[in-house]
mmCIF file of C-alpha atoms in Angstrom:
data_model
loop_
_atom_site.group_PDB
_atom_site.id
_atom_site.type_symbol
_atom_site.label_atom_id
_atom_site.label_comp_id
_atom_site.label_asym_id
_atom_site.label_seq_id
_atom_site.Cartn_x
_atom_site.Cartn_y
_atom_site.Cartn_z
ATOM 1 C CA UNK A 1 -137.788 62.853 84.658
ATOM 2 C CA UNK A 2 -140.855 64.752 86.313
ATOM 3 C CA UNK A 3 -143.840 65.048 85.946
ATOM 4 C CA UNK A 4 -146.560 67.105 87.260
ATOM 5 C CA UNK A 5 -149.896 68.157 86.530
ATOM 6 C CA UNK A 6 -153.398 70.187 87.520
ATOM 7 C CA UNK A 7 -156.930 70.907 87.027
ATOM 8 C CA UNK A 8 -157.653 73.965 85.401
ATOM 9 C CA UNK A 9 -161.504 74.720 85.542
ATOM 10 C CA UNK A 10 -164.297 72.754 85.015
ATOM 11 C CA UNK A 11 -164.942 70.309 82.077
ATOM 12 C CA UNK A 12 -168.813 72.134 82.019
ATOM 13 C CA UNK A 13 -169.355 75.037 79.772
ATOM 14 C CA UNK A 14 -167.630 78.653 81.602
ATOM 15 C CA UNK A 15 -170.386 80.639 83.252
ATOM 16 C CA UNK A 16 -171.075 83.571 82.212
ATOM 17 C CA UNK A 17 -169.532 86.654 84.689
ATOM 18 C CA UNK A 18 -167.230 89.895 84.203
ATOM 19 C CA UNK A 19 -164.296 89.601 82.525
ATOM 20 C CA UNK A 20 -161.734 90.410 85.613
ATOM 21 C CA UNK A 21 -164.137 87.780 87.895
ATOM 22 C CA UNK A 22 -163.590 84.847 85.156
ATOM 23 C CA UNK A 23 -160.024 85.537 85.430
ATOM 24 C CA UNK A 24 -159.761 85.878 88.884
ATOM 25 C CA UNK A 25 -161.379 82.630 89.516
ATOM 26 C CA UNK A 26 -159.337 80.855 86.957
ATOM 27 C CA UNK A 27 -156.313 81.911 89.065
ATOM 28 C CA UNK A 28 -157.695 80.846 92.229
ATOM 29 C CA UNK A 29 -158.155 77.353 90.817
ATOM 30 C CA UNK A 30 -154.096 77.096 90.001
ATOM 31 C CA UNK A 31 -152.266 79.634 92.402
ATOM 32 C CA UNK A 32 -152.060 76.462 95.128
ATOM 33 C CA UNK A 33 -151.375 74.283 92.481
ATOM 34 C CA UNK A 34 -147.911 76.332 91.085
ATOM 35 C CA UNK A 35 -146.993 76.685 94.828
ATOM 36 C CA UNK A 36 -146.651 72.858 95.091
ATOM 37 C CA UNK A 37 -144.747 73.149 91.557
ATOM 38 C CA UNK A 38 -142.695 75.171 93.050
ATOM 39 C CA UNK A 39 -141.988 73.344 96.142
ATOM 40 C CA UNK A 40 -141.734 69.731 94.105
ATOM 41 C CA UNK A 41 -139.597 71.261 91.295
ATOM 42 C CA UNK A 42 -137.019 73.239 93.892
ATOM 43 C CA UNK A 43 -136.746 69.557 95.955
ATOM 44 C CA UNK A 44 -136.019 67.491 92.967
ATOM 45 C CA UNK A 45 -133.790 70.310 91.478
ATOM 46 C CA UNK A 46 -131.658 69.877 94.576
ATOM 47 C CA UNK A 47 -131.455 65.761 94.369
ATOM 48 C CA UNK A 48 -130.311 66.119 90.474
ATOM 49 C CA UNK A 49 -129.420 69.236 88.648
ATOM 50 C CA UNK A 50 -130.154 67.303 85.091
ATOM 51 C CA UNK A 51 -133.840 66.932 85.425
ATOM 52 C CA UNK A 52 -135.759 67.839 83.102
ATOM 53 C CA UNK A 53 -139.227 68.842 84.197
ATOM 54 C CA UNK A 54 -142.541 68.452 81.816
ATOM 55 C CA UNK A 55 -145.882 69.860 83.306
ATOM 56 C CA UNK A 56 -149.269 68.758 81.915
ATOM 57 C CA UNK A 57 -151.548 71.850 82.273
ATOM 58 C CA UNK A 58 -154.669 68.914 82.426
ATOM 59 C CA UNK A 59 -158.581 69.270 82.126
ATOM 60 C CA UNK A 60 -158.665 72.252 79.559
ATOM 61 C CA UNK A 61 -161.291 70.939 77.610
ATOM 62 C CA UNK A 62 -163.753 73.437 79.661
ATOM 63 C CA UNK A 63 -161.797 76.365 78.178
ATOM 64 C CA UNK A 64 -161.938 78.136 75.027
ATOM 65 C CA UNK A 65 -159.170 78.678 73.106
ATOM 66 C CA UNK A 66 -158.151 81.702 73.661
ATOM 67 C CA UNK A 67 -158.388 81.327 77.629
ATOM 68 C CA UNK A 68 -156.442 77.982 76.917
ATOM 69 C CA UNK A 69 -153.256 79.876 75.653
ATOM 70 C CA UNK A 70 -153.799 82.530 78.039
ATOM 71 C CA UNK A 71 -154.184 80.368 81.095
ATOM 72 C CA UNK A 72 -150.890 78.711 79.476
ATOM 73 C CA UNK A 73 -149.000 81.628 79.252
ATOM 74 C CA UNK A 74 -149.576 83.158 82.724
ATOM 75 C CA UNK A 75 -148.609 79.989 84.206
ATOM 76 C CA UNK A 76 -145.431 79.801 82.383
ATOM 77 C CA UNK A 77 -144.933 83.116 83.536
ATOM 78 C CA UNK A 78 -145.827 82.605 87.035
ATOM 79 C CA UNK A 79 -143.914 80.062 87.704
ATOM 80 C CA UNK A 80 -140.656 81.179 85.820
ATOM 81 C CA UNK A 81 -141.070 84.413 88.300
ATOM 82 C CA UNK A 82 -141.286 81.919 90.872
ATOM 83 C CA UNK A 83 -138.100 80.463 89.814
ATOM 84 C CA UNK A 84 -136.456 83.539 89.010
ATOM 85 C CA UNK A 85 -137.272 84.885 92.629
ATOM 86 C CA UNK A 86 -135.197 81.583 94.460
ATOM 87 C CA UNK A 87 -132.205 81.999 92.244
ATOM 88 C CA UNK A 88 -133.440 78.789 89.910
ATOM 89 C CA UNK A 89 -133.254 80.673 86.702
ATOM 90 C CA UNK A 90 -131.623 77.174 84.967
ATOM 91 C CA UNK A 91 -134.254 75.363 85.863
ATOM 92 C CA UNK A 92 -136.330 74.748 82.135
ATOM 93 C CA UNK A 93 -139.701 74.095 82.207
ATOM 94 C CA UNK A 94 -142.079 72.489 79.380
ATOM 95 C CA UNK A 95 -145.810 73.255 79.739
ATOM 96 C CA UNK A 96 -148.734 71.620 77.951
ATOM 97 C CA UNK A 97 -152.294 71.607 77.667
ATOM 98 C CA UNK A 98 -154.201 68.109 78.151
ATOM 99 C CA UNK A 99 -157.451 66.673 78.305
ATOM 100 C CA UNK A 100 -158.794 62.960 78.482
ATOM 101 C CA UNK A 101 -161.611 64.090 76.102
ATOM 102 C CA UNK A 102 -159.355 64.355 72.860
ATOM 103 C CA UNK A 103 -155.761 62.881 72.349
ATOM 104 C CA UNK A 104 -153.667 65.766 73.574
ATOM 105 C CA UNK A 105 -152.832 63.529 76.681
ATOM 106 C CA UNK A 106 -151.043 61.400 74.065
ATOM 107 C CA UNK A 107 -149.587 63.871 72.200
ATOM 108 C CA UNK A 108 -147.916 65.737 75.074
ATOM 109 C CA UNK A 109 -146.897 62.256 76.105
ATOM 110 C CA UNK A 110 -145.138 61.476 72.470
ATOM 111 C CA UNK A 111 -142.916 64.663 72.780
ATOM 112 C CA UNK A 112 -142.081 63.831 76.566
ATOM 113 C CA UNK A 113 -141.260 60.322 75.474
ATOM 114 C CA UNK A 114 -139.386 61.522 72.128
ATOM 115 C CA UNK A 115 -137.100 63.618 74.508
ATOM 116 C CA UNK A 116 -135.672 60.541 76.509
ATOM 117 C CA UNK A 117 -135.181 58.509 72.545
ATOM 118 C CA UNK A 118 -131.042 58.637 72.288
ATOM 119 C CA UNK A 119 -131.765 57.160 68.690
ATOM 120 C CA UNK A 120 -134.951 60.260 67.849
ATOM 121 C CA UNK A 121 -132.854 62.164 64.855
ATOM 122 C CA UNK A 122 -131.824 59.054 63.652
ATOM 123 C CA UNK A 123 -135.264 57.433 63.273
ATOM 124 C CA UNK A 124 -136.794 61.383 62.233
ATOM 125 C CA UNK A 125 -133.794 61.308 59.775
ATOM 126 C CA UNK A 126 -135.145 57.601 58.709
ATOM 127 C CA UNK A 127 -138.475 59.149 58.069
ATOM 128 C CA UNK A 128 -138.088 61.724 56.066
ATOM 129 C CA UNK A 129 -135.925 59.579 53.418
ATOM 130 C CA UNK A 130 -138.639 57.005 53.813
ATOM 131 C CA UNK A 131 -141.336 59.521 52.775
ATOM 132 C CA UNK A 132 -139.773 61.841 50.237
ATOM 133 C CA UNK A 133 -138.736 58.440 48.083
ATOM 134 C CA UNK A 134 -142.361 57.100 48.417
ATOM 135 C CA UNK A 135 -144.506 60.004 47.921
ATOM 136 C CA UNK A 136 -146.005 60.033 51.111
ATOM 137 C CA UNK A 137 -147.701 63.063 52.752
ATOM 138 C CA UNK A 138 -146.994 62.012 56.543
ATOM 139 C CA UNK A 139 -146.151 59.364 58.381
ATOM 140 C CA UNK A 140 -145.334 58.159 62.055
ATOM 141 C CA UNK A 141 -143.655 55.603 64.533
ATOM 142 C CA UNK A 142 -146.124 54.591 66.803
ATOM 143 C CA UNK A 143 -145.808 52.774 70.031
ATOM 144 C CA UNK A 144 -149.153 49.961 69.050
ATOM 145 C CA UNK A 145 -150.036 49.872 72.466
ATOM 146 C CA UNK A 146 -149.670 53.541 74.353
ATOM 147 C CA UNK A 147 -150.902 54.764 70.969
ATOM 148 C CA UNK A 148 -147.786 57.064 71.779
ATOM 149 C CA UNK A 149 -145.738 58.091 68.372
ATOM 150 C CA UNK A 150 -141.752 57.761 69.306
ATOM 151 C CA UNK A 151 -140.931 59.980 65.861
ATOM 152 C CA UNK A 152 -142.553 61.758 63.011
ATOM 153 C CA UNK A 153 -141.036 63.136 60.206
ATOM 154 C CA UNK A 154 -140.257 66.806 59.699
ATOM 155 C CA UNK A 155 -143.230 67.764 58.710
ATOM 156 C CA UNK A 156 -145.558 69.709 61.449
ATOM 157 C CA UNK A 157 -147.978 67.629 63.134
ATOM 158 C CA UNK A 158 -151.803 68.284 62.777
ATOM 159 C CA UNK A 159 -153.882 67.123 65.757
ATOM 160 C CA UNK A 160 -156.578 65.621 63.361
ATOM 161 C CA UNK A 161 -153.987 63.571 61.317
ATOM 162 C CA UNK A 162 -152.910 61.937 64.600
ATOM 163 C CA UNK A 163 -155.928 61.381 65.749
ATOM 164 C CA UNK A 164 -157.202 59.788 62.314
ATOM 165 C CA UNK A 165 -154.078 57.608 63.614
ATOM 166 C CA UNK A 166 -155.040 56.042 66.494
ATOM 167 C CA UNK A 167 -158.229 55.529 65.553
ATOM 168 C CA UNK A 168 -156.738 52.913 62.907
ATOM 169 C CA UNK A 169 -154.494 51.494 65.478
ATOM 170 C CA UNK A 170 -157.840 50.998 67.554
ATOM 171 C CA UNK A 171 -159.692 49.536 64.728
ATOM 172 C CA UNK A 172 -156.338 47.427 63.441
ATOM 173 C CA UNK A 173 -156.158 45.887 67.457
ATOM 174 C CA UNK A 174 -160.523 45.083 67.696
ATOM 175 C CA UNK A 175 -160.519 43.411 64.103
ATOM 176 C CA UNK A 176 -157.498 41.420 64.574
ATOM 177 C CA UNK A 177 -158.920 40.157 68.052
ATOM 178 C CA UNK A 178 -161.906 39.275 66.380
ATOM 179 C CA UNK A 179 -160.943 37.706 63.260
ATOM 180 C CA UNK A 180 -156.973 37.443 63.197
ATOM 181 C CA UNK A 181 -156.764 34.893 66.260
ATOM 182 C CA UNK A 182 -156.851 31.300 65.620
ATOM 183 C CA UNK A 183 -160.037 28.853 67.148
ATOM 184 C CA UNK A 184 -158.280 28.168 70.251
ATOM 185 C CA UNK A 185 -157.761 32.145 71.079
ATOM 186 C CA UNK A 186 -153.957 31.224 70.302
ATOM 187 C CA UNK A 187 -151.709 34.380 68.731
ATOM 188 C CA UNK A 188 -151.700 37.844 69.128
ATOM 189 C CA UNK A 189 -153.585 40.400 67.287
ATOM 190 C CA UNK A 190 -150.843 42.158 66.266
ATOM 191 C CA UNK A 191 -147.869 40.688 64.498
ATOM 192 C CA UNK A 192 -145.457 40.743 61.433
ATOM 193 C CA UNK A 193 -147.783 40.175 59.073
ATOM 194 C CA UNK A 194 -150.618 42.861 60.768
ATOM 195 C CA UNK A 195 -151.091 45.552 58.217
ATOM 196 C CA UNK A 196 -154.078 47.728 56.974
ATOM 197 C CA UNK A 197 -155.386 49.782 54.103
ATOM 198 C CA UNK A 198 -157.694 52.435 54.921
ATOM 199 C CA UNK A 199 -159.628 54.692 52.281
ATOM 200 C CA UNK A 200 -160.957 58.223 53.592
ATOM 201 C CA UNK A 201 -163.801 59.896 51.520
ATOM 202 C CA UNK A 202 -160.815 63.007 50.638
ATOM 203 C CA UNK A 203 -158.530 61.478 48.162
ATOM 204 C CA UNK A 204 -156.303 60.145 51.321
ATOM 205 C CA UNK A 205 -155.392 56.660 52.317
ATOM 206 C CA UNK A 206 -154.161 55.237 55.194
ATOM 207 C CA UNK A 207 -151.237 52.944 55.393
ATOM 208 C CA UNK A 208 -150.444 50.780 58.738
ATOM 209 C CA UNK A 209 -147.123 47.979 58.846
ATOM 210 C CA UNK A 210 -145.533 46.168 61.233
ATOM 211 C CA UNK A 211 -142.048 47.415 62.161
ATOM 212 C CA UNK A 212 -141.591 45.417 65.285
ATOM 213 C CA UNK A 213 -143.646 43.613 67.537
ATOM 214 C CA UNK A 214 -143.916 46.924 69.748
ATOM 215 C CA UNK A 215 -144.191 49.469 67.103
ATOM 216 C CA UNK A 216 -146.138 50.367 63.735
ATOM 217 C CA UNK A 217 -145.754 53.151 61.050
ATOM 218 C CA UNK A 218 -148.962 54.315 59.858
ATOM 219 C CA UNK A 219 -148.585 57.140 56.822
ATOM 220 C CA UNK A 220 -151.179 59.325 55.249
ATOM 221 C CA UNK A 221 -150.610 58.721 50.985
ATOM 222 C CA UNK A 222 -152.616 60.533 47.921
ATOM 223 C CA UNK A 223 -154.502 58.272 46.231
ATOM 224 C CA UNK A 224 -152.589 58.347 43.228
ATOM 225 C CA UNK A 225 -149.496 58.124 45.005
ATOM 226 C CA UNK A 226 -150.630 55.130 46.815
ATOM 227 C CA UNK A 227 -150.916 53.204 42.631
ATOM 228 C CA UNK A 228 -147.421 52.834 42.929
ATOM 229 C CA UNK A 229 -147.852 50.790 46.292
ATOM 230 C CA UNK A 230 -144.901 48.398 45.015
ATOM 231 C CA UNK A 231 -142.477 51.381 45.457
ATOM 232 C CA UNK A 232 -143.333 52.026 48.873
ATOM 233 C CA UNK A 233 -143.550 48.730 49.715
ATOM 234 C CA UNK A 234 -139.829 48.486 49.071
ATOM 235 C CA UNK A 235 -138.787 51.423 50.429
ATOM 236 C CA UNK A 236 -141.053 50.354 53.716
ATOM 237 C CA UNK A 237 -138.434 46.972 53.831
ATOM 238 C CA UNK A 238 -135.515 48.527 53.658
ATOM 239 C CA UNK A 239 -136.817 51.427 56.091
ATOM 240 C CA UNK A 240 -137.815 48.570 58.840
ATOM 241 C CA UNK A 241 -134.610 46.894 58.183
ATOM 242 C CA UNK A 242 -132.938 50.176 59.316
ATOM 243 C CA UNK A 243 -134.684 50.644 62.306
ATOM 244 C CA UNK A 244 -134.135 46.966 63.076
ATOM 245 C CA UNK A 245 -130.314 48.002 62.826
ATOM 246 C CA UNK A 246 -130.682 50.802 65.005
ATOM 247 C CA UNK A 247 -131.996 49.073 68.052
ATOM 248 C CA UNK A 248 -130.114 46.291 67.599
ATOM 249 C CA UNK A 249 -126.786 48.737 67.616
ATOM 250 C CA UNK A 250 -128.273 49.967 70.850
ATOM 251 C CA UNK A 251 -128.890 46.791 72.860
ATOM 252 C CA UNK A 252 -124.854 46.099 71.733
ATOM 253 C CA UNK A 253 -123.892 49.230 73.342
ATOM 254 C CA UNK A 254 -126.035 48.694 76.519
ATOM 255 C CA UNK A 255 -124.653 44.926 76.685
ATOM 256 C CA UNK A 256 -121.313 46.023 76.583
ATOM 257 C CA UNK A 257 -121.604 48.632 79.053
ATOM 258 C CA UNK A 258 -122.409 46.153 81.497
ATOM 259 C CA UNK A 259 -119.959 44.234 80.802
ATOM 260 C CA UNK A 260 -117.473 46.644 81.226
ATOM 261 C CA UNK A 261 -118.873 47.124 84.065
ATOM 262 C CA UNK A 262 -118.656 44.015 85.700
ATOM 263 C CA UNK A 263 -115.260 43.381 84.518
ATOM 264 C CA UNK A 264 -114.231 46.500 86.425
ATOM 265 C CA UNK A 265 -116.001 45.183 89.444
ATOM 266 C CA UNK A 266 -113.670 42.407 90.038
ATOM 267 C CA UNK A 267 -110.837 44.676 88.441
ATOM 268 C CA UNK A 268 -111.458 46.660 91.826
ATOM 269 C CA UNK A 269 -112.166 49.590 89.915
ATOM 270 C CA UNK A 270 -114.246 52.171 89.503
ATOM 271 C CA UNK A 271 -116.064 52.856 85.725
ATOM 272 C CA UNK A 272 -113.764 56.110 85.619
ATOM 273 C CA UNK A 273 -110.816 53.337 85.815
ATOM 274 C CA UNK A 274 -109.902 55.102 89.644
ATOM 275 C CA UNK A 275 -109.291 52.187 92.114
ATOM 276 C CA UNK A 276 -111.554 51.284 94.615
ATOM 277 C CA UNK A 277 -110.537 51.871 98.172
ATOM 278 C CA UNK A 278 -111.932 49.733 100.914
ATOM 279 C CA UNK A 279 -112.746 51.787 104.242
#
């Protein structure tokens, strides 16, 4: 996996100038920057043919909107060309915008993460049964600490839902360091029994459980969906018993790949069952 990222403009406000002078100078700031794409992304390409390559189009917030998409898409473009020109039209890219100043970092992180998640349409799959038997509007796997969500349902993501998200995780993390550890500072803030109720001033509430000691599914419920909180919290058991089983099936299958492995070491053979030859 690769990753690689630039400044776009400024975070200050865009001065004001002609049209084809803004644009001009917003090229000048990445036309270096896609050259060492290029070079970084050719090099790698040559070491492994099955990289996948994600690039974080970072520091956007100075933009608008529209000159965000349209800085987007004449990179994309660029560098495809680029691509095109050496012969390298395999090579996939994945562009996205970022900033420190909001949580599209983490965002564009969650769908680079999501892509290297053998188990992802099984835990999406998970989510969406979880959610249509409980009445729940939306609701995601979140890594506590990264703040990084591994899976969401199939439902499209809004950037202010997810955001609404890890503010809770924040506030979940600061109250349970204040209050949740024992005298002696012994425990951890987060645990089994962590969970949180949190009542927005729209008819929403926010739901947040302990799935494992890594990860937590926060959900966004109607009020009146959230009266029959004995429903979901059954549905929430058997749901975090089923992600339980899916790890679990995947730490068997890593374990007994290496095994395998190692028995084929002293078998003097190779993992394609070809004997080894000695030189």
């Amino acid at each position: 996996m690769s990753w690689w990222g630039w400044r776009t403009t400024g975070t200050g406000p865009t001065p004001r100038m002609p049209t084809r002078t803004a644009g001009r100078r917003r090229e000048d700031d990445y036309m270096e920057a896609l050259a060492r794409l290029h070079l970084t992304v050719t090099r790698a390409y040559k070491v492994n043919t099955d990289i996948n390559f994600e690039v974080f189009i970072h520091k956007v917030d100075g933009l608008s909107d529209d000159h965000k998409i349209e800085t987007q898409r004449d990179i994309h473009q660029r560098a495809n060309d680029d691509l095109a020109d050496a012969g390298l039209e395999k090579i996939h890219l994945s562009f996205y915008l970022t900033s420190i100043y909001d949580h599209s970092i983490f965002e564009a992180f969650s769908k680079v993460v999501q892509k290297l998640i053998p188990q992802l349409p099984t835990l999406e799959n998970l989510l969406n049964i979880f959610i249509s038997n409980s009445g729940i509007e939306k609701a995601f796997l979140f890594d506590v600490v990264s703040k990084i969500y591994i899976a969401t349902d199939s439902t499209p993501v809004d950037m202010q839902t997810y955001e609404l998200c890890c503010d809770m995780i924040d506030v979940v993390i600061d109250i349970s360091c204040i209050y949740g550890l024992k005298e002696d500072g012994a425990g951890t803030p987060y645990d089994k029994e962590s969970t949180a109720i949190i009542k927005l001033n729209n008819t929403t509430v926010l739901y947040l459980k302990e799935v494992t000691k890594f990860l937590a599914l926060v959900c966004f419920v109607r009020e009146e969906s959230f009266e029959r909180k004995g429903l979901i919290d059954y549905n929430f058991h058997c749901f975090r018993k089923a992600i339980h089983e899916v790890f679990e099936v995947r730490m068997k299958v890593v374990k007994s790949r290496k095994v395998q492995n190692q028995l084929q070491k002293k078998k003097g053979t190779t993992p394609n069952g070809t004997p080894r030859v000695l030189l």
